[in-house]
């Protein structure tokens, strides 16, 4: 149990649908992340939130819209997606963004199980 | 632009064998390097984190080394077990990169046969 949960675990949606992915962390962390994992590609960072403020948006299309209402919850709102958006979407959290120096591991990221998304 | 490469892409070994997974990165200006394990269809589990000033970290049967100047890290697994079967990912946190931005390799898929 990593302390990071994601719902739903699986999602199938049409290109005109609107859906949301939810992530919740029970670790008291201050930073949360959304990643996309596509087949045969490295894991890609999408968004970073620190203390509920977005600090990074890695050139992600506007059809993906994140929301962080508090430090424990992170959402990814989806609308008018494309088939190439089908992937495993992973949420992660860390104590801080870091870096935390030689002896600190406050930036170690803990991942949820992911949401497997299929866009038809 | 920082790039992380993991070789081999897949590895199959008999149970009990000691093995080494390799990770290389193109820019030595990193804060730290982290090894993760990912089981099929699941999220990542952090195994070891090595800060840039450290040369190795150990946890149980796992030992990770870091040679920042040459841009290399290895993950050594002793006495491998079928339960070690998973994909192992290497990631670096680079200077000048976005806050919290880890750059990942594509992973090495390990299969340990009973």
Coordinates of C-alpha atoms in Angstrom, one line a residue:
Chain A
X1 CA 0.0 0.0 0.0
X2 CA 1.7 3.2 -1.2
X3 CA -0.7 5.6 0.5
X4 CA -1.7 7.0 -2.9
X5 CA -5.0 5.9 -4.4
X6 CA -6.5 6.6 -7.8
X7 CA -10.0 6.2 -9.2
X8 CA -11.2 4.8 -11.4
X9 CA -8.7 2.1 -12.2
X10 CA -10.0 1.6 -15.7
X11 CA -11.9 4.1 -17.9
X12 CA -13.2 3.8 -21.5
X13 CA -14.5 7.0 -23.0
X14 CA -15.5 8.4 -26.4
X15 CA -13.9 11.4 -27.9
X16 CA -16.8 13.6 -27.0
X17 CA -17.1 12.6 -23.4
X18 CA -16.0 14.5 -20.3
X19 CA -14.6 12.5 -17.4
X20 CA -12.3 13.1 -14.4
X21 CA -9.6 11.1 -12.8
X22 CA -9.1 11.4 -9.1
X23 CA -6.0 11.0 -6.9
X24 CA -5.8 11.0 -3.2
X25 CA -2.8 10.8 -1.0
X26 CA -2.8 9.9 2.7
X27 CA 0.8 10.7 3.4
X28 CA 0.6 14.3 4.4
X29 CA 2.7 15.3 1.4
X30 CA 2.9 18.8 -0.1
X31 CA 3.5 18.1 -3.7
X32 CA 1.5 16.1 -6.2
X33 CA 2.1 15.1 -9.8
X34 CA 0.3 13.7 -12.9
X35 CA 2.3 11.5 -15.3
X36 CA 1.3 9.8 -18.6
X37 CA 2.7 6.4 -19.5
X38 CA 2.3 5.4 -23.1
X39 CA 3.3 2.1 -24.6
X40 CA 7.0 2.0 -25.5
X41 CA 7.6 5.6 -24.3
X42 CA 9.2 6.8 -21.1
X43 CA 7.0 8.1 -18.4
X44 CA 6.2 11.8 -19.1
X45 CA 5.5 14.4 -16.4
X46 CA 2.3 16.4 -17.1
X47 CA 1.6 18.6 -14.1
X48 CA 3.1 19.4 -10.8
X49 CA 1.4 21.0 -7.8
X50 CA 3.1 22.3 -4.7
X51 CA 0.9 23.4 -1.8
X52 CA -2.1 23.4 -4.0
X53 CA -0.5 25.7 -6.6
X54 CA 0.5 24.5 -10.1
X55 CA 4.2 24.9 -10.6
X56 CA 4.7 23.1 -13.8
X57 CA 2.7 22.4 -17.0
X58 CA 4.8 20.5 -19.4
X59 CA 3.2 21.6 -22.7
X60 CA 0.1 19.5 -22.1
X61 CA -2.8 20.0 -24.4
X62 CA -5.7 22.0 -23.0
X63 CA -8.0 19.0 -23.2
X64 CA -6.3 17.9 -20.0
X65 CA -7.2 20.2 -17.1
X66 CA -5.8 19.6 -13.6
X67 CA -7.3 20.7 -10.3
X68 CA -5.9 20.6 -6.8
X69 CA -8.5 21.6 -4.3
X70 CA -6.4 20.8 -1.3
X71 CA -3.0 19.1 -0.6
X72 CA -4.5 15.6 -0.4
X73 CA -6.5 15.6 -3.6
X74 CA -5.6 16.0 -7.3
X75 CA -8.0 15.7 -10.2
X76 CA -7.4 15.5 -14.0
X77 CA -10.4 16.6 -16.0
X78 CA -10.6 15.2 -19.5
X79 CA -12.6 16.5 -22.4
X80 CA -12.6 15.9 -26.2
X81 CA -9.7 13.4 -26.0
X82 CA -8.1 11.7 -28.9
X83 CA -7.3 8.0 -29.3
X84 CA -3.6 8.8 -28.9
X85 CA -4.4 9.9 -25.4
X86 CA -5.0 6.3 -24.4
X87 CA -2.4 5.5 -21.8
X88 CA -1.8 4.7 -18.1
X89 CA -2.2 7.9 -16.1
X90 CA -0.2 7.9 -12.9
X91 CA -0.5 10.2 -9.9
X92 CA 2.4 10.7 -7.4
X93 CA 3.1 12.7 -4.3
X94 CA 6.2 13.7 -2.4
X95 CA 6.9 15.5 0.9
X96 CA 8.4 18.5 -1.0
X97 CA 9.6 19.3 -4.5
X98 CA 13.2 19.2 -3.3
X99 CA 16.0 19.0 -3.8
X100 CA 16.6 18.2 -0.2
X101 CA 20.3 17.7 0.0
X102 CA 22.6 14.8 0.7
X103 CA 20.6 13.2 3.5
X104 CA 17.1 14.2 2.6
X105 CA 14.7 12.1 0.7
X106 CA 11.8 14.5 0.9
X107 CA 11.5 14.6 -2.8
X108 CA 11.0 10.8 -3.2
X109 CA 7.9 10.3 -5.1
X110 CA 5.3 7.8 -4.2
X111 CA 3.0 6.6 -6.9
X112 CA -0.6 5.4 -7.1
X113 CA -1.7 2.4 -9.1
X114 CA -2.7 4.4 -12.1
X115 CA -5.8 4.8 -14.2
X116 CA -5.8 2.8 -17.5
X117 CA -7.6 5.0 -20.0
X118 CA -8.9 3.9 -23.4
X119 CA -10.2 6.6 -25.8
X120 CA -12.4 5.2 -28.6
Chain B
X1 CA 18.3 18.0 -23.2
X2 CA 18.7 15.2 -20.6
X3 CA 18.0 11.7 -21.9
X4 CA 18.0 8.5 -19.9
X5 CA 18.7 5.1 -21.5
X6 CA 18.3 1.7 -20.0
X7 CA 19.9 -1.4 -21.4
X8 CA 18.9 -4.1 -21.9
X9 CA 15.2 -3.5 -22.6
X10 CA 14.4 -7.0 -21.4
X11 CA 16.3 -9.6 -19.4
X12 CA 15.4 -13.2 -18.5
X13 CA 17.5 -15.1 -15.9
X14 CA 17.1 -18.3 -13.8
X15 CA 16.3 -18.0 -10.1
X16 CA 19.3 -17.4 -7.9
X17 CA 21.4 -15.5 -10.4
X18 CA 23.0 -12.2 -9.5
X19 CA 22.2 -9.6 -12.1
X20 CA 23.0 -6.0 -13.1
X21 CA 20.7 -3.5 -14.7
X22 CA 22.2 -0.5 -16.4
X23 CA 21.1 3.2 -16.7
X24 CA 22.9 6.0 -18.5
X25 CA 22.1 9.7 -18.7
X26 CA 23.5 12.3 -21.1
X27 CA 23.9 15.3 -18.7
X28 CA 25.9 14.8 -15.5
X29 CA 24.3 17.8 -13.9
X30 CA 21.8 16.0 -11.7
X31 CA 20.5 16.3 -8.2
X32 CA 19.8 12.7 -7.7
X33 CA 19.0 9.4 -9.4
X34 CA 16.2 7.1 -8.4
X35 CA 15.4 3.4 -9.2
X36 CA 11.8 2.3 -9.3
X37 CA 10.0 -1.0 -9.8
X38 CA 6.7 -1.3 -11.7
X39 CA 4.6 -4.4 -11.7
X40 CA 2.3 -5.0 -14.7
X41 CA -0.6 -2.5 -14.9
X42 CA 0.4 -0.9 -11.7
X43 CA 2.1 2.2 -10.3
X44 CA 5.8 2.6 -9.5
X45 CA 7.5 1.7 -6.2
X46 CA 10.6 3.6 -5.2
X47 CA 13.5 1.3 -4.5
X48 CA 16.5 3.5 -4.0
X49 CA 17.4 7.1 -4.3
X50 CA 21.0 8.2 -4.7
X51 CA 21.9 11.8 -4.1
X52 CA 24.5 13.3 -6.5
X53 CA 27.2 13.4 -3.9
X54 CA 26.7 9.7 -3.0
X55 CA 28.2 6.7 -4.8
X56 CA 25.8 4.0 -3.8
X57 CA 22.8 3.0 -1.8
X58 CA 21.8 -0.4 -0.5
X59 CA 18.5 -2.0 0.5
X60 CA 18.4 -5.7 1.2
X61 CA 19.4 -7.6 -1.9
X62 CA 19.5 -4.4 -3.9
X63 CA 22.5 -2.2 -4.4
X64 CA 22.5 0.9 -6.7
X65 CA 25.7 2.7 -7.7
X66 CA 26.1 6.1 -9.3
X67 CA 29.0 7.5 -11.3
X68 CA 27.9 11.0 -12.1
X69 CA 30.9 11.9 -14.1
X70 CA 30.4 9.1 -16.6
X71 CA 26.6 9.4 -16.6
X72 CA 26.0 5.9 -15.4
X73 CA 24.1 4.0 -12.7
X74 CA 23.7 0.3 -12.1
X75 CA 21.2 -1.6 -10.0
X76 CA 22.6 -4.9 -8.7
X77 CA 20.1 -7.6 -7.6
X78 CA 21.6 -10.4 -5.6
X79 CA 20.2 -13.9 -5.5
X80 CA 17.3 -13.1 -7.8
X81 CA 13.8 -14.5 -7.1
X82 CA 10.7 -14.9 -9.2
X83 CA 9.1 -12.2 -7.1
X84 CA 11.7 -9.8 -8.6
X85 CA 10.1 -10.1 -12.0
X86 CA 8.9 -6.6 -12.9
X87 CA 10.0 -3.6 -15.0
X88 CA 12.8 -1.5 -13.4
X89 CA 12.8 2.2 -14.2
X90 CA 15.6 4.6 -13.7
X91 CA 15.0 8.4 -13.3
X92 CA 17.2 11.4 -12.8
X93 CA 16.3 14.8 -11.4
X94 CA 18.4 17.3 -13.4
X95 CA 19.6 20.8 -12.7
X96 CA 17.8 23.4 -14.6
X97 CA 14.9 21.2 -15.1
X98 CA 11.4 21.9 -13.9
X99 CA 10.8 21.6 -10.2
X100 CA 9.9 18.0 -9.4
X101 CA 10.6 16.9 -12.9
X102 CA 12.1 13.4 -13.1
X103 CA 13.4 12.2 -16.5
X104 CA 12.7 8.6 -16.9
X105 CA 14.2 5.8 -19.0
X106 CA 12.0 3.3 -20.8
X107 CA 12.8 0.6 -18.3
X108 CA 14.2 -2.9 -18.2
X109 CA 11.7 -5.7 -18.1
X110 CA 13.1 -8.4 -15.8
X111 CA 11.8 -12.0 -15.8
X112 CA 13.2 -14.4 -13.2
X113 CA 12.4 -18.0 -14.0
X114 CA 11.9 -20.6 -11.2

